[in-house]
CSV table of C-alpha atoms in Angstrom, one decimal:
chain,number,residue,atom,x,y,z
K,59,UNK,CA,17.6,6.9,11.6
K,60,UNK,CA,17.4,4.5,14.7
K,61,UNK,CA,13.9,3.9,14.2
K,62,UNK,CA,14.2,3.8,10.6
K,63,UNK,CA,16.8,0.6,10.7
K,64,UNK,CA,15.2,-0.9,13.5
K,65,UNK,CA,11.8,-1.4,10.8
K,66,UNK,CA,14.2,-2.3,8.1
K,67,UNK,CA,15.2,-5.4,11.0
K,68,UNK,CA,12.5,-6.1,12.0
K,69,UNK,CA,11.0,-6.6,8.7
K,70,UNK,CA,13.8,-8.5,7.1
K,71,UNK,CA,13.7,-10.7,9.7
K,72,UNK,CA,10.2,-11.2,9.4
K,73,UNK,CA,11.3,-12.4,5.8
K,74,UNK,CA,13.6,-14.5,6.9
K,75,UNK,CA,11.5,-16.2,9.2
K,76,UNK,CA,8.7,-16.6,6.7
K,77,UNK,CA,11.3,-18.0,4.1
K,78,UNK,CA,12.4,-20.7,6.4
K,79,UNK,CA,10.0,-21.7,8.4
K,80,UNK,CA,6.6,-21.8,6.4
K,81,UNK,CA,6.0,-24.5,3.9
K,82,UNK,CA,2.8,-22.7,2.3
K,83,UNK,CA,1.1,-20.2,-0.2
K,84,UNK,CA,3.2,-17.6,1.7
K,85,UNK,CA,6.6,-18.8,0.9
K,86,UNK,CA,5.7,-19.4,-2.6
K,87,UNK,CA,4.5,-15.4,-2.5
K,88,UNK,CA,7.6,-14.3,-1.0
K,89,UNK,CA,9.7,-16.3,-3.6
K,90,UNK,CA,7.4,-14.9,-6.8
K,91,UNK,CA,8.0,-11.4,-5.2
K,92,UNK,CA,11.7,-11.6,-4.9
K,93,UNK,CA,12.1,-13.0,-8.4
K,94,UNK,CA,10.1,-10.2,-10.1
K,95,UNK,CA,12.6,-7.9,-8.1
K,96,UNK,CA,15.7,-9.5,-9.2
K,97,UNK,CA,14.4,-10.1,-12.4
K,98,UNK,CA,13.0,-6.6,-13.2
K,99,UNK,CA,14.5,-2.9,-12.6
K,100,UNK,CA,14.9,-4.1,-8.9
K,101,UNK,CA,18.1,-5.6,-9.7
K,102,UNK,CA,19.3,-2.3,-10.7
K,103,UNK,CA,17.8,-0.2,-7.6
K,104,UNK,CA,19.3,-2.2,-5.3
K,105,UNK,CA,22.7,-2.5,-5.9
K,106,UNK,CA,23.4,1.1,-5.6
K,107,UNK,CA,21.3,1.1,-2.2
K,108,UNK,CA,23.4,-1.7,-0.9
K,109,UNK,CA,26.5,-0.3,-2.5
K,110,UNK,CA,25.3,3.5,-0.5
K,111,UNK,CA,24.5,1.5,3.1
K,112,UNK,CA,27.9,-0.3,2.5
K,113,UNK,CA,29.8,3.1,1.9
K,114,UNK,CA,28.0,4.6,4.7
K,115,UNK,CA,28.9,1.6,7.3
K,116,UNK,CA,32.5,1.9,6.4
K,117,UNK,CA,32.1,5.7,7.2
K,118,UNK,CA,30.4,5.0,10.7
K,119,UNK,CA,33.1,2.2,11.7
K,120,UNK,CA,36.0,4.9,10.5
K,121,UNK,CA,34.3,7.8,12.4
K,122,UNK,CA,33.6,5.5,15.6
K,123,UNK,CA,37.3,4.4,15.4
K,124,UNK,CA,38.3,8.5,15.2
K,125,UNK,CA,36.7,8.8,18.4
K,126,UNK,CA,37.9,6.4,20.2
K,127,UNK,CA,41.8,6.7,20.8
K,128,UNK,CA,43.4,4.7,23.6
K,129,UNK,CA,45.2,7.6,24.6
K,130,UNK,CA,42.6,10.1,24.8
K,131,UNK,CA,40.2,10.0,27.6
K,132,UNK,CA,36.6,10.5,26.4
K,133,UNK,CA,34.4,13.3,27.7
K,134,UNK,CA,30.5,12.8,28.2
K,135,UNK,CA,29.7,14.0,24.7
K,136,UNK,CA,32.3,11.8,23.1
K,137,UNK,CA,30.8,8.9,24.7
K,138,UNK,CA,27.3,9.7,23.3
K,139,UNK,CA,28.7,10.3,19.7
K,140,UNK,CA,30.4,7.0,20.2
K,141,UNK,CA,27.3,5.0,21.7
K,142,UNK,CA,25.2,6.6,18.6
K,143,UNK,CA,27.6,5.8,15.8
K,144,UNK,CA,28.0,2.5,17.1
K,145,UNK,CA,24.4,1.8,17.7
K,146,UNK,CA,23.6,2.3,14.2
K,147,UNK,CA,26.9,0.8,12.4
K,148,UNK,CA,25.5,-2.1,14.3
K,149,UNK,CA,22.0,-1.8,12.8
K,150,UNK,CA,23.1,-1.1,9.4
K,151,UNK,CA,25.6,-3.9,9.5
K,152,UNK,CA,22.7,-6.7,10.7
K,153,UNK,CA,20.7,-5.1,7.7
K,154,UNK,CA,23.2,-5.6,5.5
K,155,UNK,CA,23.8,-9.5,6.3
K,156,UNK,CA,20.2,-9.9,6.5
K,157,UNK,CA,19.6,-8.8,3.2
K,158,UNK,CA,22.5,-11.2,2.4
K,159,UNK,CA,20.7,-13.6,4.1
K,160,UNK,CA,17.5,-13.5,2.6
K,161,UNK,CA,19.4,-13.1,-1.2
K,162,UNK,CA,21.3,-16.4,-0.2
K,163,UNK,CA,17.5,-18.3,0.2
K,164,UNK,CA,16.1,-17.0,-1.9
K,165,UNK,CA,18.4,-18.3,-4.1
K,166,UNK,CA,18.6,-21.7,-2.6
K,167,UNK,CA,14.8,-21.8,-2.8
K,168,UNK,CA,14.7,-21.3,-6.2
K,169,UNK,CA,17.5,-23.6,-7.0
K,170,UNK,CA,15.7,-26.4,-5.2
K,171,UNK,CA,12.2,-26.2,-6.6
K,172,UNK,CA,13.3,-28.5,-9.3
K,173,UNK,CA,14.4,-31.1,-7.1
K,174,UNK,CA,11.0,-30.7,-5.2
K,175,UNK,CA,9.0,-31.3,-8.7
K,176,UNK,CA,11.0,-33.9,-9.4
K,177,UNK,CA,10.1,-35.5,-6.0
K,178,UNK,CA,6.3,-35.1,-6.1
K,179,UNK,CA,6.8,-36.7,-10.3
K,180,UNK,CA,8.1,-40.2,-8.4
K,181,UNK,CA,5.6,-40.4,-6.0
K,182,UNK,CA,2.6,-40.2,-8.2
């Protein structure tokens, strides 16, 4: 699972990173890709798979809290439960805001083309 969210990371941010910082063919790929996705049957997948990580962060927090009582003094197995349910509620959370993230430029991209076509009209 660790392994699992740490690509999901890593590859979001990779995303992200191509979204905002390149001006080229790339970022008008990414931006074709992610329309076809929210305009087609990707619109529909994904909800329930962010709706399912959600559901399952709110589980992790809730268990992590169970754990971890300020009058209960934690053994050695305790504290690895704890470090793992943390570890990944933290993984899972950045995923989530990531994919928030990369929804919100998307979306701002593709607001702003207009503006840009509009822009290169006036200057010819």
């Amino acid at each position: 699972m660790h392994l699992f969210l740490s690509l999901l990371l890593l590859s979001e941010m990779t995303l992200l990173f191509a979204l905002v910082f390149s001006y080229s063919k790339l970022r008008e790929l990414i931006t074709k890709m992610l329309d076809k996705i929210v305009e087609g049957k990707g619109g529909a997948i994904s909800l329930p798979v962010v709706a399912t990580l959600t559901v399952v962060f709110i589980s992790m927090v809730y268990d992590a809290k169970g754990i971890w009582t300020e009058d209960v003094v934690l053994n050695a197995a305790d504290e690895v439960l704890m470090v793992n349910l943390v570890l990944k509620a933290t993984l899972m959370g950045f995923a989530l805001y990531l994919a928030l993230l990369t929804y919100g430029f998307h979306k701002y991209i593709k607001g702003s083309r207009p503006w840009e076509a509009a822009k290169e009209k006036k200057s010819i």
